[in-house]
mmCIF file of C-alpha atoms in Angstrom:
data_model
loop_
_atom_site.group_PDB
_atom_site.id
_atom_site.type_symbol
_atom_site.label_atom_id
_atom_site.label_comp_id
_atom_site.label_asym_id
_atom_site.label_seq_id
_atom_site.Cartn_x
_atom_site.Cartn_y
_atom_site.Cartn_z
ATOM 1 C CA MET A 1 -1.532 -21.175 38.225
ATOM 2 C CA LEU A 2 -5.092 -19.985 37.166
ATOM 3 C CA ALA A 3 -3.989 -17.365 34.631
ATOM 4 C CA LEU A 4 -2.507 -20.403 32.893
ATOM 5 C CA LEU A 5 -5.537 -21.978 32.683
ATOM 6 C CA SER A 6 -7.622 -19.026 30.879
ATOM 7 C CA PRO A 7 -8.382 -18.906 28.203
ATOM 8 C CA MET A 8 -6.896 -15.343 27.507
ATOM 9 C CA GLY A 9 -3.558 -17.647 28.686
ATOM 10 C CA LEU A 10 -4.323 -20.583 26.199
ATOM 11 C CA GLN A 11 -4.081 -17.718 23.184
ATOM 12 C CA ALA A 12 -0.697 -17.981 21.722
ATOM 13 C CA ALA A 13 0.803 -15.092 21.834
ATOM 14 C CA GLU A 14 2.219 -13.375 19.307
ATOM 15 C CA PRO A 15 6.240 -13.118 19.339
ATOM 16 C CA GLN A 16 7.207 -9.353 20.404
ATOM 17 C CA LEU A 17 10.036 -8.041 17.770
ATOM 18 C CA ASN A 18 12.717 -6.045 19.522
ATOM 19 C CA ALA A 19 14.176 -2.712 17.548
ATOM 20 C CA GLU A 20 16.935 -4.754 16.117
ATOM 21 C CA GLN A 21 14.853 -7.604 14.328
ATOM 22 C CA ALA A 22 12.047 -4.806 13.243
ATOM 23 C CA PHE A 23 14.559 -3.333 11.348
ATOM 24 C CA HIS A 24 16.072 -6.502 9.804
ATOM 25 C CA GLN A 25 12.284 -7.422 8.685
ATOM 26 C CA LEU A 26 12.684 -4.001 7.339
ATOM 27 C CA THR A 27 15.651 -5.179 5.129
ATOM 28 C CA THR A 28 12.994 -7.114 2.866
ATOM 29 C CA LEU A 29 11.368 -4.221 1.577
ATOM 30 C CA VAL A 30 14.571 -2.946 -0.214
ATOM 31 C CA GLY A 31 13.780 -2.168 -3.995
ATOM 32 C CA THR A 32 10.667 -0.640 -5.948
ATOM 33 C CA TRP A 33 7.198 -0.793 -5.258
ATOM 34 C CA GLU A 34 3.862 0.215 -6.466
ATOM 35 C CA GLY A 35 0.623 1.537 -4.664
ATOM 36 C CA LYS A 36 -2.732 3.007 -5.491
ATOM 37 C CA PHE A 37 -4.401 5.791 -3.912
ATOM 38 C CA GLU A 38 -8.210 5.041 -3.418
ATOM 39 C CA ASP A 39 -8.914 7.442 -6.427
ATOM 40 C CA SER A 40 -7.229 5.035 -8.479
ATOM 41 C CA ARG A 41 -3.985 7.184 -8.569
ATOM 42 C CA THR A 42 -0.571 5.187 -8.448
ATOM 43 C CA HIS A 43 2.629 6.175 -6.874
ATOM 44 C CA SER A 44 5.529 4.177 -6.352
ATOM 45 C CA VAL A 45 8.111 3.798 -3.134
ATOM 46 C CA THR A 46 11.242 2.514 -2.491
ATOM 47 C CA TYR A 47 13.670 1.318 -0.148
ATOM 48 C CA ARG A 48 17.685 1.317 -0.120
ATOM 49 C CA LEU A 49 19.956 0.521 2.732
ATOM 50 C CA THR A 50 22.967 3.114 3.066
ATOM 51 C CA ALA A 51 25.551 4.068 5.527
ATOM 52 C CA GLY A 52 26.996 0.565 6.030
ATOM 53 C CA GLY A 53 23.604 -0.932 5.968
ATOM 54 C CA THR A 54 22.068 0.814 9.327
ATOM 55 C CA THR A 55 19.909 3.097 7.661
ATOM 56 C CA LEU A 56 16.750 1.841 5.315
ATOM 57 C CA VAL A 57 15.769 4.602 2.990
ATOM 58 C CA GLU A 58 12.158 4.838 1.846
ATOM 59 C CA THR A 59 11.405 7.140 -0.778
ATOM 60 C CA TRP A 60 7.719 7.936 -1.756
ATOM 61 C CA THR A 61 7.329 9.353 -5.292
ATOM 62 C CA LEU A 62 4.063 11.129 -5.314
ATOM 63 C CA ALA A 63 3.759 13.107 -8.597
ATOM 64 C CA PRO A 64 6.277 14.473 -10.606
ATOM 65 C CA GLY A 65 9.061 16.561 -8.313
ATOM 66 C CA ARG A 66 6.918 15.290 -5.274
ATOM 67 C CA GLU A 67 8.210 12.975 -2.761
ATOM 68 C CA SER A 68 8.660 12.906 1.102
ATOM 69 C CA LEU A 69 12.086 10.534 2.455
ATOM 70 C CA THR A 70 11.978 8.075 5.591
ATOM 71 C CA LEU A 71 15.328 6.791 7.151
ATOM 72 C CA TYR A 72 15.337 4.056 9.001
ATOM 73 C CA HIS A 73 17.696 3.879 11.813
ATOM 74 C CA LEU A 74 18.560 2.069 15.422
ATOM 75 C CA ASP A 75 18.696 4.487 17.998
ATOM 76 C CA GLY A 76 20.422 2.397 21.822
ATOM 77 C CA ASP A 77 17.287 -0.046 21.671
ATOM 78 C CA ALA A 78 14.409 2.274 19.591
ATOM 79 C CA LEU A 79 14.013 1.585 16.352
ATOM 80 C CA VAL A 80 13.105 5.265 14.981
ATOM 81 C CA ALA A 81 11.200 6.790 10.907
ATOM 82 C CA ASP A 82 12.273 10.348 10.637
ATOM 83 C CA HIS A 83 10.174 11.252 7.769
ATOM 84 C CA TYR A 84 10.873 13.937 5.584
ATOM 85 C CA CYS A 85 7.266 15.602 4.032
ATOM 86 C CA PRO A 86 6.634 17.636 1.780
ATOM 87 C CA GLN A 87 4.752 20.017 3.623
ATOM 88 C CA GLY A 88 7.984 20.828 5.281
ATOM 89 C CA ASN A 89 8.433 19.205 8.464
ATOM 90 C CA THR A 90 10.219 16.299 9.827
ATOM 91 C CA PRO A 91 8.317 14.122 12.163
ATOM 92 C CA ARG A 92 9.811 11.676 14.433
ATOM 93 C CA LEU A 93 8.261 8.333 14.609
ATOM 94 C CA GLN A 94 9.377 5.488 17.026
ATOM 95 C CA LEU A 95 8.867 1.274 16.659
ATOM 96 C CA GLU A 96 5.765 0.288 19.501
ATOM 97 C CA LYS A 97 6.635 -2.173 21.842
ATOM 98 C CA GLY A 98 4.081 -4.964 21.007
ATOM 99 C CA SER A 99 4.845 -4.744 16.839
ATOM 100 C CA SER A 100 5.103 -8.029 15.915
ATOM 101 C CA ALA A 101 7.176 -9.353 12.777
ATOM 102 C CA ASP A 102 4.183 -9.328 10.547
ATOM 103 C CA LYS A 103 2.824 -5.836 11.662
ATOM 104 C CA LEU A 104 5.004 -2.775 13.183
ATOM 105 C CA SER A 105 2.968 0.720 14.515
ATOM 106 C CA PHE A 106 4.892 3.184 14.289
ATOM 107 C CA ILE A 107 3.940 6.322 16.490
ATOM 108 C CA PHE A 108 5.255 9.715 16.806
ATOM 109 C CA ARG A 109 7.614 11.165 19.309
ATOM 110 C CA ASP A 110 9.021 14.560 18.233
ATOM 111 C CA GLY A 111 9.580 16.768 15.055
ATOM 112 C CA THR A 112 10.648 19.618 13.715
ATOM 113 C CA ASN A 113 8.701 22.580 11.765
ATOM 114 C CA LEU A 114 5.158 21.564 13.810
ATOM 115 C CA GLN A 115 4.439 24.683 14.105
ATOM 116 C CA VAL A 116 3.473 25.676 10.424
ATOM 117 C CA LYS A 117 -0.383 26.100 10.877
ATOM 118 C CA ASN A 118 -2.294 25.020 8.260
ATOM 119 C CA LYS A 119 -0.069 22.405 7.818
ATOM 120 C CA SER A 120 -0.220 18.801 9.214
ATOM 121 C CA HIS A 121 1.963 15.797 9.809
ATOM 122 C CA GLN A 122 2.397 12.313 10.368
ATOM 123 C CA HIS A 123 1.194 11.011 13.350
ATOM 124 C CA ALA A 124 1.463 7.479 13.334
ATOM 125 C CA PHE A 125 1.962 4.495 10.497
ATOM 126 C CA TRP A 126 1.305 0.372 10.819
ATOM 127 C CA MET A 127 3.141 -1.703 8.183
ATOM 128 C CA THR A 128 1.753 -5.599 7.412
ATOM 129 C CA LEU A 129 4.319 -7.432 5.944
ATOM 130 C CA ARG A 130 2.698 -10.040 3.372
ATOM 131 C CA GLY A 131 5.388 -12.696 2.389
ATOM 132 C CA LYS A 132 7.970 -11.166 -0.110
ATOM 133 C CA ASP A 133 5.739 -9.304 -2.878
ATOM 134 C CA SER A 134 3.222 -7.620 -0.554
ATOM 135 C CA PHE A 135 2.893 -5.251 2.415
ATOM 136 C CA ILE A 136 0.032 -2.966 3.739
ATOM 137 C CA ARG A 137 0.080 0.639 4.836
ATOM 138 C CA SER A 138 -1.996 2.841 6.825
ATOM 139 C CA GLU A 139 -0.740 6.490 7.816
ATOM 140 C CA THR A 140 -2.593 9.072 10.178
ATOM 141 C CA TYR A 141 -1.980 12.469 10.348
ATOM 142 C CA VAL A 142 -2.967 15.254 12.582
ATOM 143 C CA LYS A 143 -2.994 19.129 12.265
ATOM 144 C CA ASN A 144 0.074 20.725 13.614
ATOM 145 C CA GLY A 145 -0.454 22.213 16.839
ATOM 146 C CA SER A 146 -2.941 20.109 17.611
ATOM 147 C CA THR A 147 -4.693 19.349 21.113
ATOM 148 C CA PRO A 148 -3.854 15.345 22.381
ATOM 149 C CA THR A 149 -8.129 14.940 22.502
ATOM 150 C CA GLU A 150 -7.804 16.034 18.949
ATOM 151 C CA GLN A 151 -4.699 13.765 17.935
ATOM 152 C CA GLN A 152 -6.743 11.182 19.375
ATOM 153 C CA GLN A 153 -9.968 11.586 17.682
ATOM 154 C CA ASN A 154 -7.944 11.438 13.941
ATOM 155 C CA THR A 155 -8.461 8.004 12.171
ATOM 156 C CA PRO A 156 -6.055 6.185 9.997
ATOM 157 C CA ASP A 157 -5.895 6.483 6.556
ATOM 158 C CA LYS A 158 -7.242 4.023 4.127
ATOM 159 C CA PRO A 159 -5.034 1.223 3.887
ATOM 160 C CA ILE A 160 -2.720 1.157 0.667
ATOM 161 C CA THR A 161 -1.378 -2.671 -0.540
ATOM 162 C CA TYR A 162 1.684 -2.367 -2.199
ATOM 163 C CA HIS A 163 3.259 -4.977 -4.554
ATOM 164 C CA ARG A 164 7.010 -5.238 -5.496
ATOM 165 C CA MET A 165 7.668 -3.664 -8.469
ATOM 166 C CA THR A 166 11.183 -5.093 -8.764
ATOM 167 C CA GLN A 167 13.605 -6.482 -5.955
ATOM 168 C CA SER A 168 17.433 -5.572 -4.567
ATOM 169 C CA THR A 169 19.409 -7.135 -2.525
ATOM 170 C CA PRO A 170 20.077 -5.517 0.491
ATOM 171 C CA LYS A 171 23.813 -4.478 0.378
ATOM 172 C CA PRO A 172 25.794 -3.113 3.762
#
């Protein structure tokens, strides 16, 4: 009873999403988006559904001939993001428990080709959805072969705001 009366108990908890709800939330991104790096270079990202609506395909166009791809899909009661990086590795990230409808956070689960020295891999990222026409994203990369302590010392990239360029109707 005292816990309910404490200041912490009075704060409204932000509702948490399960994996299926988070996947549905991500499908609202279907369409083409544009963001700017700190140096003012623009890049685009597109989202589309495939495989009968069970997989969300995210394609990053960073420069002519330089793309990366992330596939979002359910794996039992988990939402997984398989990231196919131009560095030749494929980290698999999973939605963190506690993610909300507004902020989805993904953390490293496992991956392939992470032994390649002098390369790095995506270790975490978060997205804050800001209505139907904007979202913010930040990614954290770590050097392949780094220790858990070194991984914790890495800081997230500066968040980038993306704006919708075109909207597509999500189709299964």
